Coordinates of C-alpha atoms in Angstrom, one line a residue:
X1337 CA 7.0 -9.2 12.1
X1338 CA 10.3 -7.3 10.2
X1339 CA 13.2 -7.3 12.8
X1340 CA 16.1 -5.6 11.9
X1341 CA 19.6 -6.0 13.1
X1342 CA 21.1 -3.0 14.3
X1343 CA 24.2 -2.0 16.5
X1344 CA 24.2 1.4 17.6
X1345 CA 22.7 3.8 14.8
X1346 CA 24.4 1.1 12.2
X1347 CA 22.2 -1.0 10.6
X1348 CA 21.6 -4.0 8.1
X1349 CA 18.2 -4.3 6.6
X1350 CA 17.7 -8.9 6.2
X1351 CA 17.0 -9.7 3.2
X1352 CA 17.3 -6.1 0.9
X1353 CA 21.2 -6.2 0.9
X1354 CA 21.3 -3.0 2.6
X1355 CA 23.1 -1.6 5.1
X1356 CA 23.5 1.5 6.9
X1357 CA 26.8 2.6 8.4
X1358 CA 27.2 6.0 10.9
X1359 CA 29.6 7.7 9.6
X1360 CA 30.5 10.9 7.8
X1361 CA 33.2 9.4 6.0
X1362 CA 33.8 8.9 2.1
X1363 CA 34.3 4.6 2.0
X1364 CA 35.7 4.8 -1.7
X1365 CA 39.3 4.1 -0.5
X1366 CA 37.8 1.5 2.5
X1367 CA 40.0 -1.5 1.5
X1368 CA 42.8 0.4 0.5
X1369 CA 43.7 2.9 3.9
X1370 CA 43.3 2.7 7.4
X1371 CA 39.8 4.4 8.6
X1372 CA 38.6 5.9 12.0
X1373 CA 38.3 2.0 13.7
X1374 CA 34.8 2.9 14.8
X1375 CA 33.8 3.6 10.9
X1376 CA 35.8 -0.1 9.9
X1377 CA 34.1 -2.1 13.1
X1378 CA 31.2 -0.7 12.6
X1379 CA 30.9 -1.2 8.6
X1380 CA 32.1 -4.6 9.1
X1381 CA 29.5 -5.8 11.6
X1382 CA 26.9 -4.9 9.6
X1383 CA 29.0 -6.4 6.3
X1384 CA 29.0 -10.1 8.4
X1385 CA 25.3 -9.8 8.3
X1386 CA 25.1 -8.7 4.4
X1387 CA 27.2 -12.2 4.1
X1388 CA 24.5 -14.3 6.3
X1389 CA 22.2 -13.1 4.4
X1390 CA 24.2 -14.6 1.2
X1391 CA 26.2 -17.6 2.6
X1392 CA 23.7 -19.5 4.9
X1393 CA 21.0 -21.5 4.4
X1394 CA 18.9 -19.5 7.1
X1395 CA 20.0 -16.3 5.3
X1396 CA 18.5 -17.8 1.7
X1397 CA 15.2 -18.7 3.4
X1398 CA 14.2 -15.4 5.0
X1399 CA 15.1 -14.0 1.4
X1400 CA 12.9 -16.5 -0.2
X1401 CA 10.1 -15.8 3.0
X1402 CA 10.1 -12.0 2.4
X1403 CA 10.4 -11.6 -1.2
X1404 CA 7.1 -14.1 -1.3
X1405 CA 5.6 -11.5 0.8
X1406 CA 6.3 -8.7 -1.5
X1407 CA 4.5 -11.2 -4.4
X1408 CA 1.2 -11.4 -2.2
X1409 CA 1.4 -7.4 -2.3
X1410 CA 2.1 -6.8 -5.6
X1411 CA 0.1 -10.2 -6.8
X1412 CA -3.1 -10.0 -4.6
X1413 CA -3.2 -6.7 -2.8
X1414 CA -2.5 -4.8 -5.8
X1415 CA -4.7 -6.8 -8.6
X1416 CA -7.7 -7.7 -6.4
X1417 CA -8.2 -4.7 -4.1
X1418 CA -8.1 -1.3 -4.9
X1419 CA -7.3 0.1 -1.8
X1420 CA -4.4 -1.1 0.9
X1421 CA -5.0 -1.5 4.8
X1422 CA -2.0 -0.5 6.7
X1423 CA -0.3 -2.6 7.8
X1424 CA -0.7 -5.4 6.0
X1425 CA -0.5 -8.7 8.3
X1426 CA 0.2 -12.0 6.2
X1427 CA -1.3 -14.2 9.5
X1428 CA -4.6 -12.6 8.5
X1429 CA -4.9 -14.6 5.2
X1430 CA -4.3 -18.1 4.0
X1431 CA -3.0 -17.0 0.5
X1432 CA -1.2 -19.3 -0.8
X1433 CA 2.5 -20.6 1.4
X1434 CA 2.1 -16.7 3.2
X1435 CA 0.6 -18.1 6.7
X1436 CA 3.0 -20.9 6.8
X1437 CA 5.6 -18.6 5.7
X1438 CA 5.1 -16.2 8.2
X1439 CA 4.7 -18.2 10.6
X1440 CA 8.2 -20.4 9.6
X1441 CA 9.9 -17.4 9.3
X1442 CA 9.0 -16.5 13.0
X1443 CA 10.0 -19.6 14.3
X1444 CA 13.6 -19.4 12.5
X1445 CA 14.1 -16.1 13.7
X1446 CA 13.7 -16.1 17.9
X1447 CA 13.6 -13.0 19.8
X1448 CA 16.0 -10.3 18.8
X1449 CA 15.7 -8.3 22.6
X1450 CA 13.3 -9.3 25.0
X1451 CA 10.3 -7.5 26.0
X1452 CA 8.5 -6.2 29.0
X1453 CA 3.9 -6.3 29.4
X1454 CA 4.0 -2.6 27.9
X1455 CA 6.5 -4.4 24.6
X1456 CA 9.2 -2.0 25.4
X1457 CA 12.4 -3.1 24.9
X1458 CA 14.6 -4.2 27.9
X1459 CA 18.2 -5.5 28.2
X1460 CA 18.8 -7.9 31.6
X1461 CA 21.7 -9.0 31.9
X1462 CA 22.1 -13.1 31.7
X1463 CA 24.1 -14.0 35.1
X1464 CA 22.5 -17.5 36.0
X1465 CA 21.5 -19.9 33.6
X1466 CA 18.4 -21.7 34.3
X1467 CA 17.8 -24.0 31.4
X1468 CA 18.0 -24.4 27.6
X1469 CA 15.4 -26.7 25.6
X1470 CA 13.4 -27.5 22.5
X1471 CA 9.8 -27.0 23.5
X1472 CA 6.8 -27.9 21.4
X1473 CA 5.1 -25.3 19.0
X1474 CA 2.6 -25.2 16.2
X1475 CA 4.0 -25.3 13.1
X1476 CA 1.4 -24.3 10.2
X1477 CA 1.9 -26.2 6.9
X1478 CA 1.3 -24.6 3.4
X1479 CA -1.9 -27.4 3.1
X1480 CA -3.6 -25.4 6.0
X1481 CA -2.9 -28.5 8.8
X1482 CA -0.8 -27.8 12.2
X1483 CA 1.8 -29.9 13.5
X1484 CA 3.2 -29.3 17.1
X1485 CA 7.0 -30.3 17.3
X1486 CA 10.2 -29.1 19.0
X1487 CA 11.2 -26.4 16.6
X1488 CA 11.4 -23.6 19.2
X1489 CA 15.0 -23.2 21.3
X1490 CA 14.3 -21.7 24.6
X1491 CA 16.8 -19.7 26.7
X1492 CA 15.8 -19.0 30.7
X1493 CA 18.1 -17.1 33.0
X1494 CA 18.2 -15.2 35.7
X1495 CA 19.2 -11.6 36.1
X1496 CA 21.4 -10.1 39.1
X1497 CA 18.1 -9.8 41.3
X1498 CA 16.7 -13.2 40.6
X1499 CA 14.3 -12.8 38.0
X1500 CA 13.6 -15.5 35.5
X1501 CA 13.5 -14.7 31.8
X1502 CA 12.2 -16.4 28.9
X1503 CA 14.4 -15.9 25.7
X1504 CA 13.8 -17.9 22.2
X1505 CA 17.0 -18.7 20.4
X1506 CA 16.8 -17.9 16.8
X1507 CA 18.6 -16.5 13.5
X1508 CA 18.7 -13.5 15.2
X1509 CA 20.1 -13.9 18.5
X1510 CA 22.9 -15.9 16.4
X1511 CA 23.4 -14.0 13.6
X1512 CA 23.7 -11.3 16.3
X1513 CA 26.3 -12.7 18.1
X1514 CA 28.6 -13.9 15.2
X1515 CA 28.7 -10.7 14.1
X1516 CA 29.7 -9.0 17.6
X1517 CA 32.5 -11.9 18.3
X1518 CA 34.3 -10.8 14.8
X1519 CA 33.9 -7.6 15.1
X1520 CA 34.9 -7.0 18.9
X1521 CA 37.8 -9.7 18.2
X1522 CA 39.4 -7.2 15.4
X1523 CA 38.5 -3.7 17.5
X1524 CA 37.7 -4.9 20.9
X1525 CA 35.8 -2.7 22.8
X1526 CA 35.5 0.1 20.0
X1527 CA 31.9 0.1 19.3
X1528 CA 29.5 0.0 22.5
X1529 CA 28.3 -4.0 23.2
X1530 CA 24.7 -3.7 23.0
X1531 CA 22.3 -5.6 25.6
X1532 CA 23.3 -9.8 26.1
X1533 CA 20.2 -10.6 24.7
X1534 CA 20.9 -10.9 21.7
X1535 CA 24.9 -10.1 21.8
X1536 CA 25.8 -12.9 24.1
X1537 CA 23.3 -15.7 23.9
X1538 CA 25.4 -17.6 22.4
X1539 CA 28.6 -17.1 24.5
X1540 CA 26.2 -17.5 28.0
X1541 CA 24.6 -20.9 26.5
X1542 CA 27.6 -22.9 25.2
X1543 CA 29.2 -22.1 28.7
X1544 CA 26.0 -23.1 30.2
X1545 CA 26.0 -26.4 28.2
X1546 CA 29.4 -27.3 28.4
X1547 CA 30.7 -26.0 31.3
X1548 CA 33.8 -24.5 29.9
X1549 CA 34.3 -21.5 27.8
X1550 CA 35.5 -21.8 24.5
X1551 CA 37.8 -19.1 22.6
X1552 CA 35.9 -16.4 19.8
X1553 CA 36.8 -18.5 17.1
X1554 CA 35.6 -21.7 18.2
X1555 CA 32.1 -19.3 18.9
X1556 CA 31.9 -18.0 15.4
X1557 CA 32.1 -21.6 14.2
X1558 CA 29.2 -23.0 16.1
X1559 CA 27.4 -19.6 15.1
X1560 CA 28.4 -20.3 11.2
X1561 CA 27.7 -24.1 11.8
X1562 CA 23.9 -23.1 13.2
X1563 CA 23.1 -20.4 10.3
X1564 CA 23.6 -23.5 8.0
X1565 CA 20.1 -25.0 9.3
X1566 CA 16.7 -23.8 8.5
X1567 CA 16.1 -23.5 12.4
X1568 CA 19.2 -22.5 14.3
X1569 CA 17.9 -22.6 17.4
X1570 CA 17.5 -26.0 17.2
X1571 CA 21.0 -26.4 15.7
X1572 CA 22.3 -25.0 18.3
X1573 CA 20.7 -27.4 20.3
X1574 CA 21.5 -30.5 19.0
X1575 CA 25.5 -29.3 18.3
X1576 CA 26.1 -28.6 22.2
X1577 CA 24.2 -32.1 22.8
X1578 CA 27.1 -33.5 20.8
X1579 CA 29.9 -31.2 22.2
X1580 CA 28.8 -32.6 25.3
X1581 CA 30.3 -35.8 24.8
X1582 CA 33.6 -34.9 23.9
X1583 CA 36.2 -34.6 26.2
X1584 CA 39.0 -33.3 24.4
X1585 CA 40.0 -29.7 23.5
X1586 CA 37.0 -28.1 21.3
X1587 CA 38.6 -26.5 18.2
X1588 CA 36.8 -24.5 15.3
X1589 CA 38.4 -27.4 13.0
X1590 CA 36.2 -30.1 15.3
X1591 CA 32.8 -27.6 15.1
X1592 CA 33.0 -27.8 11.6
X1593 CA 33.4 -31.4 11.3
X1594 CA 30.6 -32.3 13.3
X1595 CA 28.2 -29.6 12.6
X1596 CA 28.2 -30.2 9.0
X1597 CA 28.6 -33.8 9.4
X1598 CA 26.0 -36.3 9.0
X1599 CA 25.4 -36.4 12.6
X1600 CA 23.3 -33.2 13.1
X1601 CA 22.1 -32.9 9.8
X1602 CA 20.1 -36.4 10.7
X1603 CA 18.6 -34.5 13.4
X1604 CA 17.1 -32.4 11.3
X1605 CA 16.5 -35.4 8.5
X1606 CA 19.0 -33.6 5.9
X1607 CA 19.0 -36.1 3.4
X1608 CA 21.8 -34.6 1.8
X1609 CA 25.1 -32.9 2.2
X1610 CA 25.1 -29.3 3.7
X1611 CA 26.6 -27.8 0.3
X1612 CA 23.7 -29.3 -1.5
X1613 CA 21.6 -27.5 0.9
X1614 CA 23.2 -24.6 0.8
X1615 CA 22.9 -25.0 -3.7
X1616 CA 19.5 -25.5 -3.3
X1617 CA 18.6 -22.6 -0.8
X1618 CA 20.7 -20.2 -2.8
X1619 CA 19.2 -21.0 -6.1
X1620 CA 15.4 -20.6 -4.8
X1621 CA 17.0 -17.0 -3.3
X1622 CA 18.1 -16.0 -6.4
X1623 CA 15.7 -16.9 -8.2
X1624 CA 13.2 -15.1 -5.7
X1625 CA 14.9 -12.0 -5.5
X1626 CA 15.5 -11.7 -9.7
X1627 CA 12.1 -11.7 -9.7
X1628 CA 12.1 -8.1 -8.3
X1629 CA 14.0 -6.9 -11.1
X1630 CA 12.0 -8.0 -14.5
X1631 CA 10.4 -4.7 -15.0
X1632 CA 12.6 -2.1 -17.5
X1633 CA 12.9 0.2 -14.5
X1634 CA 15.2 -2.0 -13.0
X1635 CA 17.8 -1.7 -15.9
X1636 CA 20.7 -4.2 -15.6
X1637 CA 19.9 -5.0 -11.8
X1638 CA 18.5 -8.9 -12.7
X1639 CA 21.4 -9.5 -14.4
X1640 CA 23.6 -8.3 -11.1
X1641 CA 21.8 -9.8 -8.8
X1642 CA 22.1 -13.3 -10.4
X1643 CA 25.7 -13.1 -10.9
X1644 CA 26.0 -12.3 -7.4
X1645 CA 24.3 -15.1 -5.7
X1646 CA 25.9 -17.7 -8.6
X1647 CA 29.5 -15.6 -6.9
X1648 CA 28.4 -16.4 -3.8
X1649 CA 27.4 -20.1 -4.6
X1650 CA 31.2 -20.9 -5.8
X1651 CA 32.9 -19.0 -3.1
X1652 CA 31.0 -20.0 -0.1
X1653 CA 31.2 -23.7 -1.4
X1654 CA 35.4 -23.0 -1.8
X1655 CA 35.9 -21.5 1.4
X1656 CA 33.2 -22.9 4.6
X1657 CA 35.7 -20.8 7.0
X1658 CA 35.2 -17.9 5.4
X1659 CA 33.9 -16.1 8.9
X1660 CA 37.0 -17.1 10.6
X1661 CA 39.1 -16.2 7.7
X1662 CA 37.8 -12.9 8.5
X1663 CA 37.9 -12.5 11.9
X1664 CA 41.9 -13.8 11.8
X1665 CA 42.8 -11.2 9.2
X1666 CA 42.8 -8.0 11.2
X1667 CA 42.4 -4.3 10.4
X1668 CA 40.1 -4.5 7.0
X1669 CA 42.9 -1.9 5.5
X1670 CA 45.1 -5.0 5.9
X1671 CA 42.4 -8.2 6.1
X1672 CA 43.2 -10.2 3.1
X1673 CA 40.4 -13.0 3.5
X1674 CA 37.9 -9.5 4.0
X1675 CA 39.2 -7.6 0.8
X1676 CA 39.1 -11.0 -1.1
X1677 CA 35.5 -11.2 -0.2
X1678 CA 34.1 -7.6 -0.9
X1679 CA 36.2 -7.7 -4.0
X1680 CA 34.6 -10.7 -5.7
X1681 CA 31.2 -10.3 -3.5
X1682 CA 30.4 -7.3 -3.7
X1683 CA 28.1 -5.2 -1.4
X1684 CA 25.3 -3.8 -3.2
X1685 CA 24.1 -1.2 -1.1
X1686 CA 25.8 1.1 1.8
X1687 CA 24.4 4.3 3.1
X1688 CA 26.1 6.3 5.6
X1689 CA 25.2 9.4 7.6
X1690 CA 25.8 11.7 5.1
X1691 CA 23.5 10.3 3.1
X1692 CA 25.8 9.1 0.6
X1693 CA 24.7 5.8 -1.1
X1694 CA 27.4 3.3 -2.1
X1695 CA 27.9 0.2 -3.7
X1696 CA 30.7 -2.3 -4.5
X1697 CA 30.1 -4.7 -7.4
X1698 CA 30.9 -8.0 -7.7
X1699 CA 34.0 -8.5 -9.8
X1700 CA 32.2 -10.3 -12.1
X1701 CA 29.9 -7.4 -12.8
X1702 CA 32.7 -5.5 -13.7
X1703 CA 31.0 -2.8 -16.2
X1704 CA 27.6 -2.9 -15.1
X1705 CA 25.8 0.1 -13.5
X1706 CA 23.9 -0.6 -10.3
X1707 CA 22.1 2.3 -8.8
X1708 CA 22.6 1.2 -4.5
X1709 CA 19.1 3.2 -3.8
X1710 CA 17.2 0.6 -5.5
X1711 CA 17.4 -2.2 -2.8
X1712 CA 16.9 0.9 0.1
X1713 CA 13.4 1.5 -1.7
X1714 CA 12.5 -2.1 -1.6
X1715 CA 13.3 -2.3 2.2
X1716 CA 11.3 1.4 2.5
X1717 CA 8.5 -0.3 0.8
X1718 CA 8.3 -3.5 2.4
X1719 CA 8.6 -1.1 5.9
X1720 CA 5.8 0.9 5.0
X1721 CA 3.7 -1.8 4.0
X1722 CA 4.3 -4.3 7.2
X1723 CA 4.9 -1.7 10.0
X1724 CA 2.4 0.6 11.7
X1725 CA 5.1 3.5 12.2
X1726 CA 3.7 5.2 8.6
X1727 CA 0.2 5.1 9.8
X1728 CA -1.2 8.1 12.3
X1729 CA -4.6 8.8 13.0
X1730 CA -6.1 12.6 13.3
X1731 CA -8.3 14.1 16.4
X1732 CA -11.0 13.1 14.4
X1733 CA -10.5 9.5 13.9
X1734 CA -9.0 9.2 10.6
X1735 CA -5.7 7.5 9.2
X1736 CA -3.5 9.1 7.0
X1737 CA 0.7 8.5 6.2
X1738 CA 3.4 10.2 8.0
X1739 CA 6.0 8.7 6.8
X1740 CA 9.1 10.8 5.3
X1741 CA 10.9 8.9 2.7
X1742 CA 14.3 7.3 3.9
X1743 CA 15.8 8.7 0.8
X1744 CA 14.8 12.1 0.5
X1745 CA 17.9 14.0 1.8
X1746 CA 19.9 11.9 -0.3
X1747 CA 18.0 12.7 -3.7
X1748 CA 18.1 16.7 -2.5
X1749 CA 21.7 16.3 -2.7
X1750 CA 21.7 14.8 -5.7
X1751 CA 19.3 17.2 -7.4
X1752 CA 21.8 20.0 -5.6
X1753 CA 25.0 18.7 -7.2
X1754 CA 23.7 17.9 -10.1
X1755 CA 22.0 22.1 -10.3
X1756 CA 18.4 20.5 -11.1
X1757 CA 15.5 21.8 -9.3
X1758 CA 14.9 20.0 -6.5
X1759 CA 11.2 17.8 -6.5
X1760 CA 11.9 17.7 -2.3
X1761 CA 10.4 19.3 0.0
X1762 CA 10.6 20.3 3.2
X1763 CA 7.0 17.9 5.0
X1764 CA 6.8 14.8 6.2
X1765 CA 6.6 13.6 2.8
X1766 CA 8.5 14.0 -0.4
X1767 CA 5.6 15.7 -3.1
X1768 CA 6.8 12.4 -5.2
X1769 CA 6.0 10.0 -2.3
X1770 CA 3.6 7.1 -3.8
X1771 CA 1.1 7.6 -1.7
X1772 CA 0.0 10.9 -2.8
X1773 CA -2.0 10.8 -5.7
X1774 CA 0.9 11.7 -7.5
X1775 CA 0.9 11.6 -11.4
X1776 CA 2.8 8.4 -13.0
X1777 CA 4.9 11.2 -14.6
X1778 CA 6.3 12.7 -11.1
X1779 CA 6.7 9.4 -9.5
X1780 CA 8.8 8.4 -12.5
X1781 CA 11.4 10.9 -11.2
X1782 CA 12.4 9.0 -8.2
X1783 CA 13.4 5.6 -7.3
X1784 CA 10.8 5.0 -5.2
X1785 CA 8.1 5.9 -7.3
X1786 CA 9.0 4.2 -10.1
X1787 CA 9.4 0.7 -8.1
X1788 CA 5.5 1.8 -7.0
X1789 CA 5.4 1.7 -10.8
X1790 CA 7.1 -1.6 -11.2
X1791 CA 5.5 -3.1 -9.2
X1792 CA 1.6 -2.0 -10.7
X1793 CA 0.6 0.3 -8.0
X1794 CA -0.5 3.2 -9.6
X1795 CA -4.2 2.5 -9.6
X1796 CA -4.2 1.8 -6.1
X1797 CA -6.3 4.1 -3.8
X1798 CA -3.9 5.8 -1.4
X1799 CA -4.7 7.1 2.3
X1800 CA -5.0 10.6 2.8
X1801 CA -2.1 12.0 3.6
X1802 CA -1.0 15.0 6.1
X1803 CA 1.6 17.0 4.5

């Protein structure tokens, strides 16, 4: 169910405002000095997908879908049951909007890389476009009634040796390939181009559609336009339909004026303006995700968070081209429209391979204190509740969690500089892991076990777990 978008070892986590960049470098003095160009491209593809997340209307819904997810945790799971079944799997129950959720969320989304019988992973190569069309799906509804309708965008091509595959169009795919066109545009060829499904889906079906090719920036604007639906496959859709019809040169300028005209949003029976949209998105998102944050564990992090998205809010709504502002402005050492958007945005959490955890503030948070490893335990939690990798099962037939915290060398370090003995250790799991039968009192000395805290999961009966 939980995708995440990755390039290389670099990596943005939707919907916890995290990211994870592969590099050994100190990014204090990012904006302000040139960098190793495969530490810049690299941070700034994943930073394109922190401002998705933010700036879109698809980016505000998956927030809104996956921070209701945590509620049914912490609001069923944890009051109702004392004991948790890993993984959890919100199409198992019809508690309340998480079927429908789930099942929305899925739809918005596509396929990130397609899939062979076994579910491995595999990367053709899209050399003959076959066809590109809604098809009919069920669509569950929050009242427990199905609707099939067009909402699924579907991608067939054929590889070098004839083979026909099936690809749905989504967020990711999308979001995916915005983020490759402005980063390879500033450092071409610097990082390694992953697989064309998802990095050039949407290059392979706008030629495909319109028969010409079109220039990066004109691609980033249909891929901006499309993030600004609730189904972007479908946007995608219905904007080629239009650019179809026009024979004149295809700018980003035209993109934007039709794709956020009333044209395609009356496709999708927008009954209102894209930046009302957007308002209303963004202030169910932030509303969602200061929800998180009520707890006194969390400190001044509500406060942050909702300055953020109401920064967002005024800057997105300023500045629609903000994408292509970026991708026009060069090295980020010298990208004005970039520095301008990190310095009043923010990034809230950055990790890199030396286990250093940053963040940038806001500029209108200018005095708060943020600790960055907050938002990587929420995406650890959410992983270890929704994915199977934490689970193992012994020779005799019994579960148990192996799963080593994603933090753990980074709080050894800290306990190192700091000269405080280290509560580490050197398992699969840190002794202050949550799901030990740890005392409140340990789990109170780390992040992570405080959130557990927050969140009223002390009581609940762990797994047993190898060590």
């Amino acid at each position: 169910m939980y995708q995440r978008k990755e390039s290389a070892k670099n990596t943005y986590y939707p919907s916890f405002l995290c990211m994870e960049v592969d590099t050994p470098d100190y990014l204090d003095a990012l904006m302000r000095m040139p960098f190793d160009e495969r530490t810049e491209a690299a941070f700034l593809h994943e930073y394109i997908h922190y401002l998705q997340d933010l700036t879109t209307v698809s980016g505000n819904a998956r927030i809104e879908t996956i921070v209701d997810q945590v509620k049914w945790i912490v609001g069923d799971v944890a009051k109702h049951k004392n004991k948790l079944k890993l993984p959890l799997d919100p199409n198992d129950t019809w508690a309340y909007n998480m079927k429908p959720n789930a099942s929305s969320l899925k739809l918005c989304k596509g396929d990130f890389k397609l899939k062979n019988k076994s579910g491995k992973d595999i990367t053709p190569n899209i050399v003959t476009p076959v066809s590109f069309s809604l098809v009919n799906v069920t669509i569950n509804l929050a009242n427990g009634t199905h609707v099939k309708g067009g909402a699924q965008a579907i991608f067939i091509f054929q590889d070098k040796n004839g083979t026909e595959y099936k690809y749905a169009v989504g967020e990711l795919a999308i979001s995916e390939s915005m983020a490759y066109l402005i980063e390879n545009h500033i450092y071409t060829d610097v990082l390694a181009k992953g697989g064309d499904c998802p990095y050039m889906v949407v290059q392979k079906v706008t030629e495909y559609k319109l028969g010409r090719m079109l220039d990066d920036l004109s691609l980033i604007a249909i891929c901006d336009i499309c993030l600004m639906y609730s189904l972007p496959g479908n946007a995608l859709y219905y904007l080629l339909e239009e650019l179809q019809t026009i024979s004149c040169q295809i700018t980003p300028a035209l993109i934007y004026l039709i794709g956020l005209g009333p044209t395609i949003g009356n496709r999708f029976g927008r009954n209102m303006p894209w930046i009302c949209e957007y308002m209303k998105t963004n202030s169910l998102a932030k509303k969602q995700m200061c929800d998180y944050f009520t707890h006194p564990y969390w400190e001044q992090i509500e406060t942050i968070i909702g300055r953020t998205f109401d920064d967002v809010l005024a800057y997105r709504t300023k500045r629609p081209t903000l994408f292509l502002d970026i991708a026009c402005g060069g090295r980020l050492f010298r990208n004005e429209a970039f520095k301008t958007t990190i310095g009043t945005l923010g990034c809230l959490s950055v990790k890199t391979s030396a286990d250093l955890v940053y963040n940038f503030l806001p500029r209108s948070c200018e005095g708060l204190k943020v600790d960055a490893d907050w938002f990587l335990c929420l995406h650890q939690f959410y992983n270890l509740m929704f994915t199977s990798d934490a689970v193992r099962t012994d020779p005799h037939g019994n579960k148990y969690i192996e799963k080593e915290c994603e933090l753990k060398q980074w709080c050894h370090n800290c306990f190192t500089k700091k000269g405080e003995p280290d509560l580490t250790m050197t398992s699969y799991n840190c002794k202050c892991s949550p799901w030990l039968n740890t005392s409140p009192d340990k789990m109170a000395q780390c992040s992570f076990g405080r959130l557990w805290g927050a969140f009223d999961l002390l009581h609940i009966k762990k797994l047993k777990t190898k060590t």
